[in-house]
């Protein structure tokens, strides 16, 4: 469904991503692991169309989308949850969710149905429906940005470090919810520092190191053969 071939991302002279190839089949959850600075976020932003590939190709269902804009990628069914959890702080939870469903605003019944599903999945969001998003806790903001992404009814969800800086109990809730989304048939690319948790929900994983793929395989293989501690010490 999603296929990257020899993709490079550069920031001026810095080659952050040095020719990586990876794919995600329909319904697969693919984890992208690696130390700080390995190039995970750059890879994800390149898929989302927010960064241009300096080389290589990105294909979606066989179609070349390498030069697509971020807006075109959203219309192509790719939703992105960034590391920075950008909620609109002055808008309420409900208004933030409405922005997520903007591209399918003519489908009112479908949107209402998905909204109810999200509130069932995240009761905390339902309770805080009319509250400004800026006043939510970090974990609640993470739930909100994931729910907002889902309301665009994507075919592929790109998640960048959803557990970063959250309390263990909230991390468990987020991962439980990622499992629910996966079982619903959504294709997910998950960037995570928490390798053990990511591998527990992933089908396959890629390990990035210095802008390259250092290892890839089933989640079980990567869990068994990769020193996950060393990974995050830059090893
Ligand atoms: N806007 C930028 N300008 C210059 N260099 C950048 C920029 N963004 C990222 N880089 C560099 O590109 C490399 C890869 O960064 P990236 O954010 O993709 O890594 P990452 O794997 O997501 O790391 P982390 O786990 O810390 O989020 C790093 O060396 C980083 O310093
Ligand atoms: Mg990152």
mmCIF file of C-alpha atoms and ligand atoms in Angstrom, residues 36-37 39-42 83 160-161 191 193, ligand 2:
data_model
loop_
_atom_site.group_PDB
_atom_site.id
_atom_site.type_symbol
_atom_site.label_atom_id
_atom_site.label_comp_id
_atom_site.label_asym_id
_atom_site.label_seq_id
_atom_site.Cartn_x
_atom_site.Cartn_y
_atom_site.Cartn_z
ATOM 1 C CA UNK A 36 17.460 10.356 18.638
ATOM 2 C CA UNK A 37 18.443 11.931 15.350
ATOM 3 C CA UNK A 39 15.853 10.275 10.882
ATOM 4 C CA UNK A 40 12.492 8.847 11.979
ATOM 5 C CA UNK A 41 10.546 12.109 12.077
ATOM 6 C CA UNK A 42 12.136 13.262 8.821
ATOM 7 C CA UNK A 83 5.632 14.766 17.708
ATOM 8 C CA UNK A 160 5.205 10.147 15.718
ATOM 9 C CA UNK A 161 6.162 9.250 19.300
ATOM 10 C CA UNK A 191 7.558 5.946 15.331
ATOM 11 C CA UNK A 193 11.056 5.573 21.578
HETATM 12 MG MG1 LIG B 2 11.593 12.486 15.918
#
